[in-house]
């Protein structure tokens, strides 16, 4: 009898990922994905035999020692056989003890619930609706969901005689705690950063935008990791097309592991063959909140403090959130400085190579003399010299990132020797080159967004090669090609160089200059097409 | 395939740009000054090359900062190229600061060497042209100068500085020189330079190590050209007059006699307007000078607080300027018959039809030209003290 039932349950299979078939874009890739899906998921439904269920769970998880299964009897006479399953370490043990076990094992006994007359399903309903003092619960019928909940830290309540289980929200795992973000620091501004826990991160954003229109949609991506990925946006402010486009792109992802938001970034970006990032990532909740308020969409991935923001245009990578906390004039000045340093970071070495090997006539004579005197005795051509120094600097930088903290101090000492006075005195490189490499280095640290800095680090070498081959002509060619390429880029359909190309006059208020907040009355036009009014404040005036 | 085609089509853009000449800085011999002298069948070209490791950095060995090489050839270009037997690096002339013509060369005509200078694509034409007064160009490039390590820079800066603050000298670039030689209504002029002191010790590295250098380079006044030949030299007052007429006076001291002593007025601004016109078939030139100055030095007992005294001074101040201007016109009309003021160009501008008639015989016309000079001069301030204390000393 029992076996027959089991067989029935075992043979039943359904496609849990029915959400995927909602995608109407039937391109070949997708069709392939679907066929893969149907092969993979031979999911089973939960049987109504408690013991069988518990055994099956244990067996499937390979008797892993952190999976706790506990069966007990509840009710006055202990007629109700219950079992709970949870993963030790991912759960809040206090809530399991006090709220679940204590309730079901001790407190039900004292109540005068007459459970004897109930059939199992009514009993199940009763337990579900009367005896679980816990917030989030969900009825589960198949094993795939069950495992998903258990391995996410929920507690599974199973009952003998009922083919359903209840997932009880008891997730609580060790969190790093909200600390200052290490990647984007500010002098003035909030110093909290995202953590590796999705729930903490969503809370940090919620705290900043208490608007019912702030919507959060969560889905799980990754066959094996089942990573929670959430998108957050302001309904009505964000462009609906962008939202649906993002959802469809996320739905199309079929990969077995998502370990960091970088995975998502690579899978959803518009243009693959480009050094320039078209998805913004940040550790700062305030930056994400500001982006959401502009009408952009945040993508939060569980397990990483880096939150993605789409669409990301080029200007966003040159804006720091501090620009909006400082006074407008100071912020403008700093932005101008930033743009200057971005050009310097890109072109300084290549300009040096070009000017000192092709266009000596462009230099003022005194400068030429001092450069020439330094080049005396340097054994390499200027290009090789620049290449060596830049490569050494990049190695140094990489070493600085990878080094264990304990020996971190030695890198600066060694670095100063390799690209410093010692190198000059050895007659290895000229002093100018050291200055130029240092200047480039400083300028590339100015970038508020690391992903953009990386792009420029890469392009710098390209420009150096161009400069060594064709001089300034090569640099100009390279710049032209770069600008053409930038113009061809799109981030979720938006032109990457907006609001400069296409030129949008209204958005110039917050591009290279930043006007005071009382004049930034409109959201960026292309990003949010629906509701562009930010408010109607006029500049504060003292009473007469 | 299409991509390959695109790349293939782009190749000529890159390859046909003509920007292929890369050369490292330490393969260049930076020429800062070039001297051109006449020989019997060609030129003697002198180049002053920087010894850059002596000029900056910390690897100095006590050698001279510049090295002078010379070589003769049938043409300048040939001479420069044959210098490679002597100079180990490529002569790089983009950073020329001065070009010196020997006086002999200048008197014989400088048009041919100018062709070479105009033809080189490397040359930037921001250097100044000079004439070595009474010597060869080689001699002037063979002197160590004090304060400025590079003699060519010294000449360059002196020219600019003295034009700005002294006025009887003139910075002339290649373009100006060529256009004034070519133009019918204007003649060329160049500033002279000469070596003072003992030329023998001048080339020694120790020359500049004395507190008062044994020899050095000094600027002289203007040399007057006719077409491309040097015809003579002006004195100081005439040179200053020329500067006034051509509106090149930025600041200059003017001495005004006063009770047997001097008052020196420092010109703070001066504006000259030249108007050419035809009267009864004869060209006429009106020169209007408006000059303002402040008193720089008073050696007499004049009471400067009295407005009428200032008025009197103004008149004398104007008279001095007018005297210089008229003197220089006279010198050039009578002695040289060379229109370095560009009066001809002025006539050409105002009355092209008449100019057509005049240009063939402009030298003669210039010599008889009627020039009318009006000078307005004003003393604007007295400096930090108003009355001179000479009075109190004498009392």
Short mmCIF file of C-alpha atoms in Angstrom, two decimals, chain A residues 57-218:
data_model
loop_
_atom_site.label_atom_id
_atom_site.label_comp_id
_atom_site.label_asym_id
_atom_site.label_seq_id
_atom_site.Cartn_x
_atom_site.Cartn_y
_atom_site.Cartn_z
CA UNK A 57 15.70 14.17 2.70
CA UNK A 58 18.63 12.66 4.56
CA UNK A 59 19.51 10.40 1.71
CA UNK A 60 19.37 13.16 -0.85
CA UNK A 61 21.60 15.38 1.21
CA UNK A 62 24.06 12.59 1.76
CA UNK A 63 23.51 12.50 5.51
CA UNK A 64 25.30 15.81 5.80
CA UNK A 65 25.92 16.54 9.42
CA UNK A 66 24.56 20.06 9.37
CA UNK A 67 21.12 18.96 8.32
CA UNK A 68 19.06 18.44 11.42
CA UNK A 69 15.92 16.28 11.20
CA UNK A 70 13.80 15.85 14.22
CA UNK A 71 10.53 13.96 14.49
CA UNK A 72 8.26 14.27 17.45
CA UNK A 73 4.72 13.82 18.50
CA UNK A 74 2.45 16.69 19.30
CA UNK A 75 -0.99 17.08 20.71
CA UNK A 76 -2.53 15.89 23.95
CA UNK A 77 -2.07 12.22 23.26
CA UNK A 78 0.77 12.58 20.86
CA UNK A 79 -1.29 11.49 17.94
CA UNK A 80 0.10 14.00 15.55
CA UNK A 81 3.43 12.96 14.17
CA UNK A 82 5.47 15.96 13.15
CA UNK A 83 8.98 16.38 11.86
CA UNK A 84 11.16 19.40 11.39
CA UNK A 85 14.12 19.73 9.13
CA UNK A 86 16.56 22.57 9.13
CA UNK A 87 20.16 23.37 8.29
CA UNK A 88 22.20 24.04 11.37
CA UNK A 89 24.06 27.32 11.11
CA UNK A 90 21.72 28.99 8.69
CA UNK A 91 18.88 29.18 11.15
CA UNK A 92 18.08 31.17 14.18
CA UNK A 93 18.18 28.43 16.76
CA UNK A 94 16.31 30.51 19.34
CA UNK A 95 13.30 30.91 17.12
CA UNK A 96 13.32 27.20 16.36
CA UNK A 97 13.44 26.35 20.03
CA UNK A 98 11.03 28.92 21.34
CA UNK A 99 8.61 29.46 18.55
CA UNK A 100 8.43 26.15 16.75
CA UNK A 101 9.44 23.32 19.00
CA UNK A 102 8.19 24.88 22.18
CA UNK A 103 4.87 25.71 20.64
CA UNK A 104 4.29 22.41 18.93
CA UNK A 105 5.56 20.16 21.65
CA UNK A 106 4.64 21.94 24.84
CA UNK A 107 2.03 24.56 24.37
CA UNK A 108 -0.34 22.60 22.17
CA UNK A 109 -0.64 20.07 24.92
CA UNK A 110 -2.03 22.65 27.30
CA UNK A 111 -4.52 23.92 24.80
CA UNK A 112 -7.85 22.25 24.58
CA UNK A 113 -7.65 21.70 20.89
CA UNK A 114 -9.38 18.53 20.08
CA UNK A 115 -7.09 17.25 17.46
CA UNK A 116 -8.19 13.67 17.64
CA UNK A 117 -11.26 14.24 15.53
CA UNK A 118 -9.44 15.99 12.80
CA UNK A 119 -8.30 14.22 9.72
CA UNK A 120 -4.69 14.87 8.75
CA UNK A 121 -5.39 17.66 6.31
CA UNK A 122 -7.61 19.58 8.72
CA UNK A 123 -5.04 18.98 11.39
CA UNK A 124 -2.42 20.37 9.10
CA UNK A 125 -4.51 23.48 8.43
CA UNK A 126 -5.08 23.90 12.12
CA UNK A 127 -1.43 23.72 12.93
CA UNK A 128 -0.67 26.09 10.12
CA UNK A 129 -3.20 28.69 11.12
CA UNK A 130 -3.28 28.40 14.91
CA UNK A 131 -0.05 27.26 16.31
CA UNK A 132 2.85 28.83 14.49
CA UNK A 133 3.85 32.13 16.01
CA UNK A 134 6.23 32.96 13.20
CA UNK A 135 6.09 35.52 10.43
CA UNK A 136 6.83 34.02 7.08
CA UNK A 137 5.36 30.65 6.30
CA UNK A 138 4.74 28.91 3.03
CA UNK A 139 3.08 25.68 2.03
CA UNK A 140 5.34 23.38 0.14
CA UNK A 141 4.34 20.42 -1.95
CA UNK A 142 7.41 19.35 -3.86
CA UNK A 143 10.88 18.34 -2.92
CA UNK A 144 12.69 20.93 -4.96
CA UNK A 145 11.12 23.77 -3.06
CA UNK A 146 11.63 21.92 0.17
CA UNK A 147 15.34 21.59 -0.34
CA UNK A 148 15.52 25.15 -1.49
CA UNK A 149 13.93 26.39 1.70
CA UNK A 150 15.88 24.10 3.99
CA UNK A 151 19.17 25.05 2.40
CA UNK A 152 18.28 28.72 2.56
CA UNK A 153 17.88 28.50 6.30
CA UNK A 154 14.15 27.98 6.65
CA UNK A 155 12.78 25.32 8.89
CA UNK A 156 10.60 22.70 7.26
CA UNK A 157 7.65 21.34 9.20
CA UNK A 158 6.31 18.03 7.92
CA UNK A 159 3.33 16.14 9.19
CA UNK A 160 2.55 12.53 8.91
CA UNK A 161 -0.44 11.92 6.70
CA UNK A 162 -0.24 15.21 4.92
CA UNK A 163 1.45 15.58 1.51
CA UNK A 164 2.34 19.15 2.31
CA UNK A 165 4.99 20.78 4.36
CA UNK A 166 5.26 24.22 5.87
CA UNK A 167 8.36 26.27 5.40
CA UNK A 168 8.90 28.49 8.38
CA UNK A 169 11.03 31.55 8.01
CA UNK A 170 13.86 31.12 10.42
CA UNK A 171 16.72 32.36 8.31
CA UNK A 172 19.50 33.85 10.31
CA UNK A 173 23.11 33.41 9.55
CA UNK A 174 26.23 35.15 10.60
CA UNK A 175 26.41 38.55 8.98
CA UNK A 176 29.57 40.61 8.64
CA UNK A 177 27.76 43.57 9.97
CA UNK A 178 27.37 46.91 8.30
CA UNK A 179 30.81 48.46 7.91
CA UNK A 180 32.30 51.32 6.01
CA UNK A 181 32.53 50.43 2.33
CA UNK A 182 36.13 49.78 1.35
CA UNK A 183 35.81 50.53 -2.33
CA UNK A 184 34.24 53.96 -2.43
CA UNK A 185 35.03 56.12 0.51
CA UNK A 186 33.76 59.60 1.13
CA UNK A 187 34.76 62.40 3.42
CA UNK A 188 31.26 63.60 3.93
CA UNK A 189 28.35 61.29 3.61
CA UNK A 190 26.97 58.08 5.05
CA UNK A 191 29.58 55.53 5.91
CA UNK A 192 27.49 52.37 5.89
CA UNK A 193 28.17 49.82 3.24
CA UNK A 194 26.34 46.81 1.94
CA UNK A 195 27.09 43.41 3.41
CA UNK A 196 26.95 39.92 1.98
CA UNK A 197 23.41 39.41 3.18
CA UNK A 198 20.63 40.27 0.77
CA UNK A 199 18.12 41.05 3.46
CA UNK A 200 20.43 43.52 5.16
CA UNK A 201 21.07 45.20 1.84
CA UNK A 202 17.43 45.59 0.93
CA UNK A 203 16.81 46.97 4.40
CA UNK A 204 19.57 49.55 3.94
CA UNK A 205 17.84 50.79 0.79
CA UNK A 206 14.36 50.64 2.27
CA UNK A 207 15.52 52.77 5.14
CA UNK A 208 16.41 55.49 2.70
CA UNK A 209 13.32 55.38 0.52
CA UNK A 210 10.13 54.95 2.48
CA UNK A 211 7.90 54.95 -0.54
CA UNK A 212 5.30 52.28 -1.18
CA UNK A 213 6.28 52.44 -4.84
CA UNK A 214 9.69 51.03 -4.06
CA UNK A 215 9.21 47.55 -5.37
CA UNK A 216 11.40 44.59 -4.71
CA UNK A 217 11.25 41.51 -6.89
CA UNK A 218 13.25 38.46 -5.99
#
